[in-house]
Amino acid sequence: FKDPLDLSLEGLYITGKDLDKAKEKYKKFIHKVEKGRILIREKDKFELLTEMVRDGILPFTPESIPDDFRVDGRCEFQLKPFQKRDYEIFLRWGNIGIFYPPGVGKTFYGIWALTHLKGPHIVAVPSITLVEQWSERIALYTDLKLNEDVIVTTYQTALKKHGNKEFSLMIVDEVHHLPANEFGKLNFMKRKFTIGLSATPAREDGREDLIFALTWKAAGLSWDEFKKLGTIQNPPCHAWIVGNMTDKLKKLAVLLQEKKKTIIFCDGIE
């Protein structure tokens, strides 16, 4: 981003030194101009945030985590070297997106942060299954009290029941959902620090850039590092090019003669 305007979005108000430019640039969102700030319409809040982020105006100010927020809570595992490195990045920036491959340790990175920062915390996830998984691991590896020290909940419940509360750390699991219109409201949850987790930071609606802008500092994007560590493997892949459906079924019959456990992934079951 180049030379963004000196503006920030605080609740329903645009503030900053460049208010005169904001009046013109974001006039379609303005409800009322007040002294030293601009009031916007509630229904337009996320759309405005999206435009401001794409204009280079981040929804938070990167800052290191103060010493008085750091604690040494019980955690029954140690971070791997690459996780330690990325945790140090989080301590310097206060907001981070962790984009490790599946099974590499995103959840454990988040649990470590929960036990090493003063609460209260909230973990927002897209499904009940993930609520159960996070809750089980927190209970197993830490002495954090669920629903007291840390709330683990779905996106919808986070917004409905906890939207007016203030947290120390917010972890958003499967953070590639964050740019969606409804879930984007999570960006306005009151918290001091943010960790976003995803193995698939990709979207098909043109908002892929927002995944990174809304988590700010990205880590773990280069999977080559994990291949060198032996954490993930390169599976052999063979592509068979055939001329028509008849040839495709003949090739399939040949492949099925091999004595292997097989999944056929196709467009139609028939």
Short mmCIF file of C-alpha atoms in Angstrom, two decimals:
data_model
loop_
_atom_site.label_atom_id
_atom_site.label_comp_id
_atom_site.label_asym_id
_atom_site.label_seq_id
_atom_site.Cartn_x
_atom_site.Cartn_y
_atom_site.Cartn_z
CA PHE A 1 0.00 0.00 0.00
CA LYS A 2 1.27 3.48 -0.84
CA ASP A 3 0.68 6.62 1.20
CA PRO A 4 -2.67 5.83 2.81
CA LEU A 5 -4.74 8.65 4.23
CA ASP A 6 -4.29 9.37 7.93
CA LEU A 7 -7.65 7.92 8.95
CA SER A 8 -9.01 5.22 11.22
CA LEU A 9 -12.42 3.66 11.80
CA GLU A 10 -13.40 3.70 15.48
CA GLY A 11 -16.80 2.16 15.96
CA LEU A 12 -19.10 4.17 13.68
CA TYR A 13 -16.73 7.12 13.40
CA ILE A 14 -14.00 8.01 10.90
CA THR A 15 -11.27 9.96 12.66
CA GLY A 16 -7.81 11.24 11.71
CA LYS A 17 -5.99 14.16 10.10
CA ASP A 18 -7.37 13.67 6.57
CA LEU A 19 -11.08 14.15 7.35
CA ASP A 20 -11.55 16.66 4.53
CA LYS A 21 -10.38 14.08 1.98
CA ALA A 22 -12.49 11.42 3.68
CA LYS A 23 -15.63 13.55 3.21
CA GLU A 24 -15.21 13.25 -0.55
CA LYS A 25 -13.70 9.78 -0.81
CA TYR A 26 -16.22 8.03 1.44
CA LYS A 27 -19.21 10.35 1.06
CA LYS A 28 -21.64 7.52 0.18
CA PHE A 29 -21.15 6.08 3.69
CA ILE A 30 -21.52 9.34 5.64
CA HIS A 31 -24.51 9.88 7.91
CA LYS A 32 -23.33 13.08 9.58
CA VAL A 33 -20.19 15.23 9.76
CA GLU A 34 -19.31 16.28 13.30
CA LYS A 35 -16.47 18.32 14.70
CA GLY A 36 -13.30 16.25 14.44
CA ARG A 37 -15.02 13.10 13.17
CA ILE A 38 -17.48 11.64 10.64
CA LEU A 39 -20.42 9.46 11.65
CA ILE A 40 -21.23 6.61 9.23
CA ARG A 41 -24.32 4.44 8.84
CA GLU A 42 -24.32 1.19 10.83
CA LYS A 43 -25.40 -0.93 7.84
CA ASP A 44 -22.44 0.30 5.76
CA LYS A 45 -19.74 -0.36 8.35
CA PHE A 46 -18.15 -3.48 6.84
CA GLU A 47 -18.37 -2.20 3.26
CA LEU A 48 -16.59 0.97 4.36
CA LEU A 49 -13.96 -1.05 6.25
CA THR A 50 -13.36 -3.08 3.08
CA GLU A 51 -12.78 0.05 1.02
CA MET A 52 -10.52 1.62 3.65
CA VAL A 53 -8.40 -1.53 3.92
CA ARG A 54 -7.97 -1.64 0.15
CA ASP A 55 -6.93 2.00 0.31
CA GLY A 56 -4.15 0.96 2.69
CA ILE A 57 -5.83 2.07 5.91
CA LEU A 58 -5.47 -0.84 8.34
CA PRO A 59 -8.24 -1.53 10.87
CA PHE A 60 -5.75 -1.50 13.74
CA THR A 61 -2.38 -0.02 14.66
CA PRO A 62 0.45 -2.60 14.73
CA GLU A 63 2.17 -2.51 18.10
CA SER A 64 4.25 -4.87 20.19
CA ILE A 65 2.64 -6.70 23.09
CA PRO A 66 3.62 -5.00 26.38
CA ASP A 67 5.46 -7.00 29.02
CA ASP A 68 2.61 -6.56 31.51
CA PHE A 69 0.32 -8.54 29.18
CA ARG A 70 2.68 -11.51 29.05
CA VAL A 71 2.32 -14.39 31.50
CA ASP A 72 3.78 -17.89 31.82
CA GLY A 73 0.68 -20.04 32.10
CA ARG A 74 0.53 -23.84 32.16
CA CYS A 75 0.91 -25.36 28.71
CA GLU A 76 1.71 -29.08 28.40
CA PHE A 77 3.73 -28.80 25.19
CA GLN A 78 6.50 -26.71 23.68
CA LEU A 79 6.43 -24.83 20.40
CA LYS A 80 8.46 -26.13 17.49
CA PRO A 81 11.28 -23.85 16.26
CA PHE A 82 9.26 -22.38 13.38
CA GLN A 83 6.32 -21.78 15.75
CA LYS A 84 8.62 -20.02 18.24
CA ARG A 85 9.93 -17.80 15.43
CA ASP A 86 6.40 -16.89 14.36
CA TYR A 87 5.29 -16.33 17.95
CA GLU A 88 8.07 -13.76 18.30
CA ILE A 89 6.68 -12.04 15.20
CA PHE A 90 3.26 -11.94 16.88
CA LEU A 91 4.80 -10.39 20.01
CA ARG A 92 6.34 -7.65 17.85
CA TRP A 93 3.25 -6.88 15.76
CA GLY A 94 0.27 -7.77 17.95
CA ASN A 95 -1.68 -9.09 14.94
CA ILE A 96 -0.71 -12.07 12.80
CA GLY A 97 -2.09 -14.54 10.28
CA ILE A 98 -0.74 -18.10 10.61
CA PHE A 99 -1.08 -20.01 7.35
CA TYR A 100 0.48 -23.42 8.06
CA PRO A 101 -0.54 -26.55 6.12
CA PRO A 102 -3.13 -28.87 7.70
CA GLY A 103 -1.82 -30.85 10.66
CA VAL A 104 1.29 -28.74 11.22
CA GLY A 105 0.18 -27.04 14.45
CA LYS A 106 -2.00 -23.96 13.98
CA THR A 107 -4.28 -24.86 16.89
CA PHE A 108 -1.31 -25.49 19.20
CA TYR A 109 0.17 -22.12 18.21
CA GLY A 110 -3.12 -20.52 19.27
CA ILE A 111 -3.30 -22.43 22.56
CA TRP A 112 0.24 -21.37 23.41
CA ALA A 113 -0.77 -17.74 22.90
CA LEU A 114 -3.85 -18.18 25.09
CA THR A 115 -1.69 -19.44 27.97
CA HIS A 116 0.97 -16.76 27.58
CA LEU A 117 -1.19 -13.62 27.50
CA LYS A 118 -3.47 -12.20 30.16
CA GLY A 119 -7.12 -12.85 29.44
CA PRO A 120 -9.94 -12.88 28.91
CA HIS A 121 -9.72 -14.37 25.41
CA ILE A 122 -12.13 -15.49 22.71
CA VAL A 123 -11.67 -18.16 20.04
CA ALA A 124 -14.13 -17.85 17.15
CA VAL A 125 -14.59 -20.87 14.86
CA PRO A 126 -17.02 -21.66 12.02
CA SER A 127 -18.50 -24.94 13.34
CA ILE A 128 -19.61 -26.80 16.47
CA THR A 129 -17.07 -29.54 15.66
CA LEU A 130 -14.24 -27.03 15.93
CA VAL A 131 -15.68 -25.65 19.18
CA GLU A 132 -15.45 -29.17 20.61
CA GLN A 133 -11.92 -29.71 19.27
CA TRP A 134 -10.57 -26.46 20.69
CA SER A 135 -12.34 -26.97 24.03
CA GLU A 136 -10.98 -30.51 24.43
CA ARG A 137 -7.41 -29.43 23.69
CA ILE A 138 -7.56 -26.41 25.98
CA ALA A 139 -8.86 -28.64 28.80
CA LEU A 140 -6.20 -31.28 28.10
CA TYR A 141 -3.12 -29.07 27.79
CA THR A 142 -3.85 -26.02 29.97
CA ASP A 143 -5.49 -24.95 33.22
CA LEU A 144 -7.50 -22.19 31.52
CA LYS A 145 -11.13 -22.13 32.59
CA LEU A 146 -13.49 -22.38 29.66
CA ASN A 147 -16.11 -19.59 29.55
CA GLU A 148 -14.07 -17.63 32.10
CA ASP A 149 -10.46 -17.28 30.96
CA VAL A 150 -11.32 -18.16 27.37
CA ILE A 151 -14.57 -18.41 25.42
CA VAL A 152 -14.63 -20.87 22.52
CA THR A 153 -17.60 -20.27 20.27
CA THR A 154 -18.89 -20.15 16.72
CA TYR A 155 -18.72 -16.97 14.68
CA GLN A 156 -22.47 -16.47 14.98
CA THR A 157 -22.52 -16.84 18.77
CA ALA A 158 -19.47 -14.62 19.15
CA LEU A 159 -21.32 -11.82 17.37
CA LYS A 160 -24.68 -12.45 19.02
CA LYS A 161 -23.64 -12.96 22.65
CA HIS A 162 -20.18 -11.46 23.01
CA GLY A 163 -20.10 -8.59 20.53
CA ASN A 164 -20.12 -5.92 23.26
CA LYS A 165 -17.44 -7.52 25.45
CA GLU A 166 -13.75 -6.66 25.37
CA PHE A 167 -11.04 -9.30 25.10
CA SER A 168 -7.28 -9.41 25.32
CA LEU A 169 -6.75 -11.84 22.41
CA MET A 170 -9.15 -12.90 19.69
CA ILE A 171 -8.25 -16.00 17.66
CA VAL A 172 -10.20 -16.50 14.43
CA ASP A 173 -9.89 -20.07 13.18
CA GLU A 174 -10.41 -20.66 9.43
CA VAL A 175 -9.77 -16.94 9.02
CA HIS A 176 -10.33 -17.07 5.25
CA HIS A 177 -14.03 -16.64 6.16
CA LEU A 178 -13.34 -13.24 7.73
CA PRO A 179 -13.87 -11.12 4.57
CA ALA A 180 -17.43 -12.45 4.15
CA ASN A 181 -20.19 -9.86 4.64
CA GLU A 182 -21.73 -11.45 7.75
CA PHE A 183 -18.58 -12.82 9.38
CA GLY A 184 -16.73 -9.59 8.60
CA LYS A 185 -18.48 -8.12 11.63
CA LEU A 186 -15.96 -10.06 13.74
CA ASN A 187 -13.48 -7.36 12.74
CA PHE A 188 -15.33 -5.00 15.08
CA MET A 189 -15.05 -7.23 18.14
CA LYS A 190 -13.25 -5.31 20.89
CA ARG A 191 -9.85 -6.90 21.49
CA LYS A 192 -6.25 -5.81 21.86
CA PHE A 193 -4.55 -8.51 19.78
CA THR A 194 -5.56 -10.83 16.93
CA ILE A 195 -4.40 -14.20 15.56
CA GLY A 196 -5.94 -15.57 12.37
CA LEU A 197 -5.47 -19.25 11.45
CA SER A 198 -5.97 -20.92 8.07
CA ALA A 199 -4.39 -23.55 5.84
CA THR A 200 -6.24 -22.15 2.83
CA PRO A 201 -6.00 -18.33 2.62
CA ALA A 202 -7.94 -18.18 -0.64
CA ARG A 203 -11.34 -16.91 -1.78
CA GLU A 204 -13.29 -16.76 -5.04
CA ASP A 205 -15.15 -13.48 -4.45
CA GLY A 206 -12.30 -11.05 -5.10
CA ARG A 207 -11.67 -10.42 -1.40
CA GLU A 208 -8.61 -12.61 -1.00
CA ASP A 209 -6.44 -9.57 -0.25
CA LEU A 210 -8.59 -8.83 2.79
CA ILE A 211 -7.57 -12.10 4.46
CA PHE A 212 -4.04 -10.73 4.76
CA ALA A 213 -4.93 -7.10 5.39
CA LEU A 214 -7.28 -7.98 8.25
CA THR A 215 -4.72 -10.22 9.97
CA TRP A 216 -1.84 -7.86 9.05
CA LYS A 217 1.39 -9.85 9.43
CA ALA A 218 1.44 -13.16 7.51
CA ALA A 219 3.51 -16.21 8.55
CA GLY A 220 3.80 -19.75 7.20
CA LEU A 221 2.88 -19.05 3.59
CA SER A 222 5.90 -20.85 2.15
CA TRP A 223 5.13 -24.56 2.35
CA ASP A 224 8.58 -25.37 0.90
CA GLU A 225 9.94 -24.81 4.40
CA PHE A 226 7.71 -27.56 5.78
CA LYS A 227 8.69 -29.91 2.97
CA LYS A 228 12.37 -29.43 3.82
CA LEU A 229 11.60 -30.14 7.48
CA GLY A 230 9.79 -33.33 6.49
CA THR A 231 6.61 -32.06 8.11
CA ILE A 232 4.62 -32.45 4.90
CA GLN A 233 5.35 -34.64 1.89
CA ASN A 234 5.11 -34.28 -1.88
CA PRO A 235 2.85 -37.15 -2.96
CA PRO A 236 3.41 -38.65 -6.42
CA CYS A 237 0.72 -37.51 -8.87
CA HIS A 238 -0.04 -39.04 -12.28
CA ALA A 239 -2.36 -37.42 -14.84
CA TRP A 240 -3.85 -39.65 -17.56
CA ILE A 241 -5.18 -37.75 -20.56
CA VAL A 242 -7.91 -39.63 -22.48
CA GLY A 243 -9.95 -38.83 -25.57
CA ASN A 244 -13.49 -39.56 -24.42
CA MET A 245 -15.68 -41.10 -21.73
CA THR A 246 -15.22 -44.64 -23.10
CA ASP A 247 -11.44 -44.34 -22.86
CA LYS A 248 -11.80 -42.85 -19.40
CA LEU A 249 -13.81 -45.85 -18.16
CA LYS A 250 -11.33 -48.28 -19.73
CA LYS A 251 -8.45 -46.56 -17.92
CA LEU A 252 -10.44 -46.60 -14.71
CA ALA A 253 -10.98 -50.38 -15.05
CA VAL A 254 -7.22 -50.89 -15.42
CA LEU A 255 -6.44 -48.74 -12.35
CA LEU A 256 -9.00 -50.61 -10.25
CA GLN A 257 -7.19 -53.88 -10.90
CA GLU A 258 -4.41 -52.68 -8.58
CA LYS A 259 -4.92 -53.96 -5.04
CA LYS A 260 -5.09 -50.57 -3.30
CA LYS A 261 -7.60 -48.73 -1.20
CA THR A 262 -9.17 -46.34 -3.70
CA ILE A 263 -11.32 -43.22 -3.72
CA ILE A 264 -12.96 -42.15 -6.99
CA PHE A 265 -13.68 -38.42 -6.87
CA CYS A 266 -16.00 -37.44 -9.73
CA ASP A 267 -18.60 -34.95 -10.95
CA GLY A 268 -21.44 -37.49 -10.94
CA ILE A 269 -21.96 -40.67 -8.91
CA GLU A 270 -23.65 -42.55 -11.78
#
